[in-house]
Amino acid sequence: MTAAAARRQSFAVVAEFGSAAELYHAAERVRDAGYRFWDVHSPFPIHGMNKAMGLGKSPLGYIIFCGGLTGFLTAVGLEFIPSSILYPLIVHGKPVDFFTVPAFFPIMFELTILFSAFTAFFGVFILNRLPRLHHPLFDYLPFRRVTNDAFFLVIESGDPKYSETGTRDFLQGLGSKEVKVIYAND
Amino acid sequence: MSLHSVPKPEHFDVKNLSRILLILLGIGALSLLITLVVGFVAPPGSPLRRQFAFSWLFAFIYFFTVLAGCYFWILVHHSTDSGWGILVRRQMENLAMLLPWMVLFFVPLFLFRKDIWAWITVKNQVHVDPALEAKLPYFEFRLGHVVIPFFWLRTIFYFLYFGLAAFYFRRTSLRQDADGDPRWSIQMRGVSFVCLLVFAASLTAMSFDWIASLDYHWASTMWGVYIFSGAAGAGMALIILVVVGLKNAGYLWAVNEEHYHIMGKLLLTFSIFWGYIGFSQYMLIWYGNIPEETQWFLRRNVESWNVLSTFMVVGRFFIPFLYLLFQFTKRNPKFLSFICFWVLAMHVLDTYITVLPFIHPTGFQINILDLLCLFAIGCPLAFLFLRTIGDVPLFPARDPRLLESVNLSN
Amino acid sequence: MIISEQTQAKEETRARAERDERPEPLVRPGETFRSVTDKIGGIVLAGRHPLGWWISFGIAFLLVMGLFYAIAVLLAIGVGIWGINIPVAWGFAITNFVWWIGIGHAGTLISAILLLLFQKWRNSINRLAEAMTLFAVACAAMFPLLHLGRPWAFFWLLPYPNGMELWPQFRSALVWDVFAVSTYFTVSVFFWYTGLVPDVATLRDRAKNRFSQVIFGIMALGWRGSANHWRNYESAYLLLAGLSTPLVLSVHSVVSFDFSTAIVPGWHSTIFPPYFVAGAVYSGFAMVLNIMIPLRKWYGLESVVTEKHLDNMGKVMLVTGLIVAYGYIFDMFTAWYSGDAAEQYSVVNRAIGPYAPVFWLLMLVNVVLPQSLWWPYVRKNPVPLFFAALSINLGMWLERFVIVVVSLHRDFVPSSWRMFIPTGWDWLTLFGSLGLFFALIFLFVRFLPMVSIFEVRELIAEEKEGAA
């Protein structure tokens, strides 16, 4: 295998750091260096990492709001159409027009919550591009410790500033414990 | 940005306020004069006299509930051992210290009691309404030959309790200002637990005594909780306004958007809570459809009252709820104080709908006396508040956990 | 008045020492990221379980078999095998339903509300509490279905376009129940599973045999702990918590509407919604303690579930217990004050009627005994706290029994009064549902991490920062 072929296949450079704080400071440096296709991996959410990485707020809130609104409108339709339009029956003295709404309110509320929760649950996994059962990083055995006590910073080869040696040296300069180039094997 | 040294105590300078104080005093005295003269001049049994009595009751209940709400937040603060609000706690204490003054404003209610509480006149009739006879012991009962005025004894108890407790919490807090001893914090925590229990009982009984008994047929187990939910929300709104006001005047520099954020969240919570309690109470009575119960809401949903009641649902729940859902509205003092004014205004409406339908069953008629009574009680209270706010430091500067509040982040 | 910073610092230390008589960290010092992973993950992966687990699971399993038998007989013969009659049509089934769903609520409350309130101590107990919610709601939902008489026609409760063009009566509190309970179950599953994903990824990466690797691998959905993942994840988790909080309140309020929309004396009380919610939290926290206290002993989790947790849960029970007591007192007061003869009689009947012993036992175990929680000794010691929680669980079941049965058995017309006497099948179904609940809990402990590992790591990271 020539060196050029190996570079084409390389997937990313992975650097391991000793603690959340070190990872945090490294992320700030990578952000300032202008990399774009990179990510950090940690065993728990690190407070302030969004800022260190230059990520914005999650857009999930707005998506869920739309989901909730859909749920609310569904309930309005579901209750008023049969009870006020299709079969306007007066049951235990309750009106059939708008003023029966106290009795409809519980279901409106429940469906709003239900639809919001659906969007939250599926939204978070879609935004995270999950499920994705295999990922090149999983081939790097030490990466398994990311769900235990290890902290990683990954710069992917798709990044315009990426160069196998340059990026590796850069990460080494940030105080990483171990830097390794990973190759996609598919 | 985190501070490691405590901020120095601040004192409010009353000198610049003399003009406002004068205006408040003037409006207050004028309104007091007009309302009381109208009340006493109007012949007994006349509609004008009743109007005065109910307008006064409306204004009294309004201010009493708001201040009781402020007092409630002191209790919550101590009993949950929370650190965020130490910077603003003194303002809760100052507001609660107005509660003892409310006893003065109760005097007209006592004098006009026969025009307000129907049971007082009904009990002396030859044929007592059987609905009242059954529950008369709640208002007064006989012990041997002695008539025990249970209702009035309770009223005295409320003032004693609220007055002494408000006094206790501020005095203890001031003592800590003097010696910085943490044992006062621990003592207040213990006392606040007991005070919370008495608070729950008093506020419930009070809401039955002063408000629900206007129609002695009616009863709802939720009533005390309903009054409480409105009071706590309005109390928080007033606290926020006072803090924002002080901040705008150049004081309380350590208060920042984090504190507004938390207070905004509490305001949001209690707007939701009010909606929840109000809805549950209304829906259950509407659904059960028992005449003795529905008459309370029927009175408030006929004629033009219906418009007000419907508007209150939107104004007291939906608007603050949707408005406060966003983060920026809670963190920006301008946006936040707007909704606080709104909530306090909606609390006026809530109290209005609670009290006034008894004399205007055919639809609401806003009387000039309603407004004047609000001024007659509100202006003197505001005067007292501003007059005394300079006497004590603006925040408990030697509370051992002050830094926790200064360096708040959420 | 100028205070030197030094004096201030001294005062602060002194205050802290006095404030927390025993400064108890949320995770005992000495625990590291790796040690908690080993400790909590190891319970699942090592698969060695103490004798207590086997005995308890064995008993629970036998009870499940009993439950299956009772259900089989019920389906074959009908609800007549229970002690229910007219007027006491609701009997044990609805008592159990309300009790179980109340227990479920504390799970969501611990997880969601305490998360919103930044109460870090929740991190060690929320997972078990969420699992408890799921199983309790499953047990709860079983009872109204069995009580239908023809459970196989349960889908008639749902709005679906059918050949008859019929729709459920949306104004009926029982239809609200269907929506509330099914929404609650669904959202609880989402919330629980979302919380579980990072921890399942831990198990995936540490599992030794291929089978576990594949199963946990699929369940973890390829979780890589990337900052991007965490960002959306934290947002979703917080929003789910924000949705669950009003949901919990609404579900038990809707359950209370089943009673309070009716005009039966003893049921038609406007305070029911908040009072039911408080009662739910009360019994739910008690159940968490009843499960957690033995488990932390068996699996040596004292360093993660500390005395501070027990103390806090004790305090929550004390407060909610007092709210419940407030409900009792003002319910009785308003019954008297309302002047309604039937309402007044329903209170008298509770106290001196044929079910009076149940009522007084309720007062003893639900109001009097829990006052022992005022003493820090009871809150901080597992054994007395366990018994206090047990007493509360019994008390809340009795409360539901009093509300359901004692209110129904004597309504407006004396000629229709009738006693309710539970049959053996009633008891078998009740204890069978307990068995089902505990069997599921024990299986959960066996197969999934019972403490949220990544959230405990967060606590450790924070305590390290604080110490540094």
JSON list of N, CA and C in Angstrom, two decimals, chain B residues 59-89:
[
{"chain": "B", "resi": 59, "resn": "ALA", "atom": "N", "xyz": [-60.53, 45.95, 47.80]},
{"chain": "B", "resi": 59, "resn": "ALA", "atom": "CA", "xyz": [-59.17, 46.49, 47.87]},
{"chain": "B", "resi": 59, "resn": "ALA", "atom": "C", "xyz": [-58.39, 45.83, 49.01]},
{"chain": "B", "resi": 60, "resn": "PHE", "atom": "N", "xyz": [-59.08, 45.60, 50.13]},
{"chain": "B", "resi": 60, "resn": "PHE", "atom": "CA", "xyz": [-58.41, 44.99, 51.27]},
{"chain": "B", "resi": 60, "resn": "PHE", "atom": "C", "xyz": [-57.92, 43.59, 50.93]},
{"chain": "B", "resi": 61, "resn": "ILE", "atom": "N", "xyz": [-58.81, 42.80, 50.34]},
{"chain": "B", "resi": 61, "resn": "ILE", "atom": "CA", "xyz": [-58.44, 41.42, 50.00]},
{"chain": "B", "resi": 61, "resn": "ILE", "atom": "C", "xyz": [-57.28, 41.43, 49.02]},
{"chain": "B", "resi": 62, "resn": "TYR", "atom": "N", "xyz": [-57.34, 42.36, 48.09]},
{"chain": "B", "resi": 62, "resn": "TYR", "atom": "CA", "xyz": [-56.27, 42.43, 47.09]},
{"chain": "B", "resi": 62, "resn": "TYR", "atom": "C", "xyz": [-54.92, 42.61, 47.75]},
{"chain": "B", "resi": 63, "resn": "PHE", "atom": "N", "xyz": [-54.81, 43.64, 48.58]},
{"chain": "B", "resi": 63, "resn": "PHE", "atom": "CA", "xyz": [-53.50, 43.91, 49.16]},
{"chain": "B", "resi": 63, "resn": "PHE", "atom": "C", "xyz": [-53.11, 42.87, 50.18]},
{"chain": "B", "resi": 64, "resn": "PHE", "atom": "N", "xyz": [-54.09, 42.38, 50.91]},
{"chain": "B", "resi": 64, "resn": "PHE", "atom": "CA", "xyz": [-53.75, 41.37, 51.90]},
{"chain": "B", "resi": 64, "resn": "PHE", "atom": "C", "xyz": [-53.20, 40.11, 51.23]},
{"chain": "B", "resi": 65, "resn": "THR", "atom": "N", "xyz": [-53.84, 39.65, 50.15]},
{"chain": "B", "resi": 65, "resn": "THR", "atom": "CA", "xyz": [-53.37, 38.43, 49.51]},
{"chain": "B", "resi": 65, "resn": "THR", "atom": "C", "xyz": [-52.00, 38.64, 48.88]},
{"chain": "B", "resi": 66, "resn": "VAL", "atom": "N", "xyz": [-51.79, 39.80, 48.26]},
{"chain": "B", "resi": 66, "resn": "VAL", "atom": "CA", "xyz": [-50.47, 40.02, 47.63]},
{"chain": "B", "resi": 66, "resn": "VAL", "atom": "C", "xyz": [-49.38, 40.00, 48.70]},
{"chain": "B", "resi": 67, "resn": "LEU", "atom": "N", "xyz": [-49.64, 40.68, 49.83]},
{"chain": "B", "resi": 67, "resn": "LEU", "atom": "CA", "xyz": [-48.62, 40.72, 50.86]},
{"chain": "B", "resi": 67, "resn": "LEU", "atom": "C", "xyz": [-48.44, 39.36, 51.52]},
{"chain": "B", "resi": 68, "resn": "ALA", "atom": "N", "xyz": [-49.54, 38.63, 51.69]},
{"chain": "B", "resi": 68, "resn": "ALA", "atom": "CA", "xyz": [-49.41, 37.28, 52.24]},
{"chain": "B", "resi": 68, "resn": "ALA", "atom": "C", "xyz": [-48.58, 36.43, 51.29]},
{"chain": "B", "resi": 69, "resn": "GLY", "atom": "N", "xyz": [-48.74, 36.68, 49.98]},
{"chain": "B", "resi": 69, "resn": "GLY", "atom": "CA", "xyz": [-47.91, 35.95, 49.01]},
{"chain": "B", "resi": 69, "resn": "GLY", "atom": "C", "xyz": [-46.44, 36.28, 49.20]},
{"chain": "B", "resi": 70, "resn": "CYS", "atom": "N", "xyz": [-46.13, 37.56, 49.42]},
{"chain": "B", "resi": 70, "resn": "CYS", "atom": "CA", "xyz": [-44.73, 37.95, 49.66]},
{"chain": "B", "resi": 70, "resn": "CYS", "atom": "C", "xyz": [-44.20, 37.24, 50.90]},
{"chain": "B", "resi": 71, "resn": "TYR", "atom": "N", "xyz": [-45.04, 37.20, 51.94]},
{"chain": "B", "resi": 71, "resn": "TYR", "atom": "CA", "xyz": [-44.63, 36.54, 53.17]},
{"chain": "B", "resi": 71, "resn": "TYR", "atom": "C", "xyz": [-44.40, 35.05, 52.92]},
{"chain": "B", "resi": 72, "resn": "PHE", "atom": "N", "xyz": [-45.25, 34.44, 52.10]},
{"chain": "B", "resi": 72, "resn": "PHE", "atom": "CA", "xyz": [-45.09, 33.02, 51.78]},
{"chain": "B", "resi": 72, "resn": "PHE", "atom": "C", "xyz": [-43.71, 32.74, 51.20]},
{"chain": "B", "resi": 73, "resn": "TRP", "atom": "N", "xyz": [-43.21, 33.65, 50.37]},
{"chain": "B", "resi": 73, "resn": "TRP", "atom": "CA", "xyz": [-41.90, 33.39, 49.75]},
{"chain": "B", "resi": 73, "resn": "TRP", "atom": "C", "xyz": [-40.77, 33.42, 50.76]},
{"chain": "B", "resi": 74, "resn": "ILE", "atom": "N", "xyz": [-40.94, 34.19, 51.85]},
{"chain": "B", "resi": 74, "resn": "ILE", "atom": "CA", "xyz": [-39.92, 34.13, 52.92]},
{"chain": "B", "resi": 74, "resn": "ILE", "atom": "C", "xyz": [-39.90, 32.73, 53.50]},
{"chain": "B", "resi": 75, "resn": "LEU", "atom": "N", "xyz": [-41.09, 32.21, 53.76]},
{"chain": "B", "resi": 75, "resn": "LEU", "atom": "CA", "xyz": [-41.18, 30.88, 54.37]},
{"chain": "B", "resi": 75, "resn": "LEU", "atom": "C", "xyz": [-40.56, 29.84, 53.46]},
{"chain": "B", "resi": 76, "resn": "VAL", "atom": "N", "xyz": [-40.89, 29.92, 52.16]},
{"chain": "B", "resi": 76, "resn": "VAL", "atom": "CA", "xyz": [-40.34, 28.94, 51.23]},
{"chain": "B", "resi": 76, "resn": "VAL", "atom": "C", "xyz": [-38.83, 29.05, 51.20]},
{"chain": "B", "resi": 77, "resn": "HIS", "atom": "N", "xyz": [-38.37, 30.29, 51.21]},
{"chain": "B", "resi": 77, "resn": "HIS", "atom": "CA", "xyz": [-36.94, 30.52, 51.14]},
{"chain": "B", "resi": 77, "resn": "HIS", "atom": "C", "xyz": [-36.22, 29.85, 52.29]},
{"chain": "B", "resi": 78, "resn": "HIS", "atom": "N", "xyz": [-36.73, 30.04, 53.50]},
{"chain": "B", "resi": 78, "resn": "HIS", "atom": "CA", "xyz": [-36.05, 29.46, 54.65]},
{"chain": "B", "resi": 78, "resn": "HIS", "atom": "C", "xyz": [-36.24, 27.96, 54.72]},
{"chain": "B", "resi": 79, "resn": "SER", "atom": "N", "xyz": [-37.46, 27.49, 54.48]},
{"chain": "B", "resi": 79, "resn": "SER", "atom": "CA", "xyz": [-37.70, 26.07, 54.74]},
{"chain": "B", "resi": 79, "resn": "SER", "atom": "C", "xyz": [-37.03, 25.19, 53.70]},
{"chain": "B", "resi": 80, "resn": "THR", "atom": "N", "xyz": [-36.85, 25.68, 52.47]},
{"chain": "B", "resi": 80, "resn": "THR", "atom": "CA", "xyz": [-36.15, 24.85, 51.50]},
{"chain": "B", "resi": 80, "resn": "THR", "atom": "C", "xyz": [-34.66, 25.12, 51.55]},
{"chain": "B", "resi": 81, "resn": "ASP", "atom": "N", "xyz": [-34.25, 25.99, 52.49]},
{"chain": "B", "resi": 81, "resn": "ASP", "atom": "CA", "xyz": [-32.82, 26.21, 52.69]},
{"chain": "B", "resi": 81, "resn": "ASP", "atom": "C", "xyz": [-32.18, 26.68, 51.38]},
{"chain": "B", "resi": 82, "resn": "SER", "atom": "N", "xyz": [-32.85, 27.56, 50.66]},
{"chain": "B", "resi": 82, "resn": "SER", "atom": "CA", "xyz": [-32.33, 27.88, 49.33]},
{"chain": "B", "resi": 82, "resn": "SER", "atom": "C", "xyz": [-31.38, 29.06, 49.43]},
{"chain": "B", "resi": 83, "resn": "GLY", "atom": "N", "xyz": [-30.41, 29.04, 48.55]},
{"chain": "B", "resi": 83, "resn": "GLY", "atom": "CA", "xyz": [-29.37, 30.06, 48.62]},
{"chain": "B", "resi": 83, "resn": "GLY", "atom": "C", "xyz": [-29.52, 31.13, 47.56]},
{"chain": "B", "resi": 84, "resn": "TRP", "atom": "N", "xyz": [-30.31, 30.85, 46.53]},
{"chain": "B", "resi": 84, "resn": "TRP", "atom": "CA", "xyz": [-30.31, 31.78, 45.39]},
{"chain": "B", "resi": 84, "resn": "TRP", "atom": "C", "xyz": [-30.80, 33.16, 45.74]},
{"chain": "B", "resi": 85, "resn": "GLY", "atom": "N", "xyz": [-31.77, 33.23, 46.65]},
{"chain": "B", "resi": 85, "resn": "GLY", "atom": "CA", "xyz": [-32.51, 34.49, 46.79]},
{"chain": "B", "resi": 85, "resn": "GLY", "atom": "C", "xyz": [-32.10, 35.34, 47.97]},
{"chain": "B", "resi": 86, "resn": "ILE", "atom": "N", "xyz": [-30.93, 35.08, 48.56]},
{"chain": "B", "resi": 86, "resn": "ILE", "atom": "CA", "xyz": [-30.57, 35.84, 49.76]},
{"chain": "B", "resi": 86, "resn": "ILE", "atom": "C", "xyz": [-30.48, 37.33, 49.44]},
{"chain": "B", "resi": 87, "resn": "LEU", "atom": "N", "xyz": [-30.04, 37.64, 48.23]},
{"chain": "B", "resi": 87, "resn": "LEU", "atom": "CA", "xyz": [-29.92, 39.05, 47.85]},
{"chain": "B", "resi": 87, "resn": "LEU", "atom": "C", "xyz": [-31.27, 39.76, 47.83]},
{"chain": "B", "resi": 88, "resn": "VAL", "atom": "N", "xyz": [-32.32, 39.03, 47.51]},
{"chain": "B", "resi": 88, "resn": "VAL", "atom": "CA", "xyz": [-33.62, 39.69, 47.39]},
{"chain": "B", "resi": 88, "resn": "VAL", "atom": "C", "xyz": [-34.51, 39.44, 48.61]},
{"chain": "B", "resi": 89, "resn": "ARG", "atom": "N", "xyz": [-34.01, 38.64, 49.55]},
{"chain": "B", "resi": 89, "resn": "ARG", "atom": "CA", "xyz": [-34.87, 38.23, 50.66]},
{"chain": "B", "resi": 89, "resn": "ARG", "atom": "C", "xyz": [-35.31, 39.42, 51.51]}
]
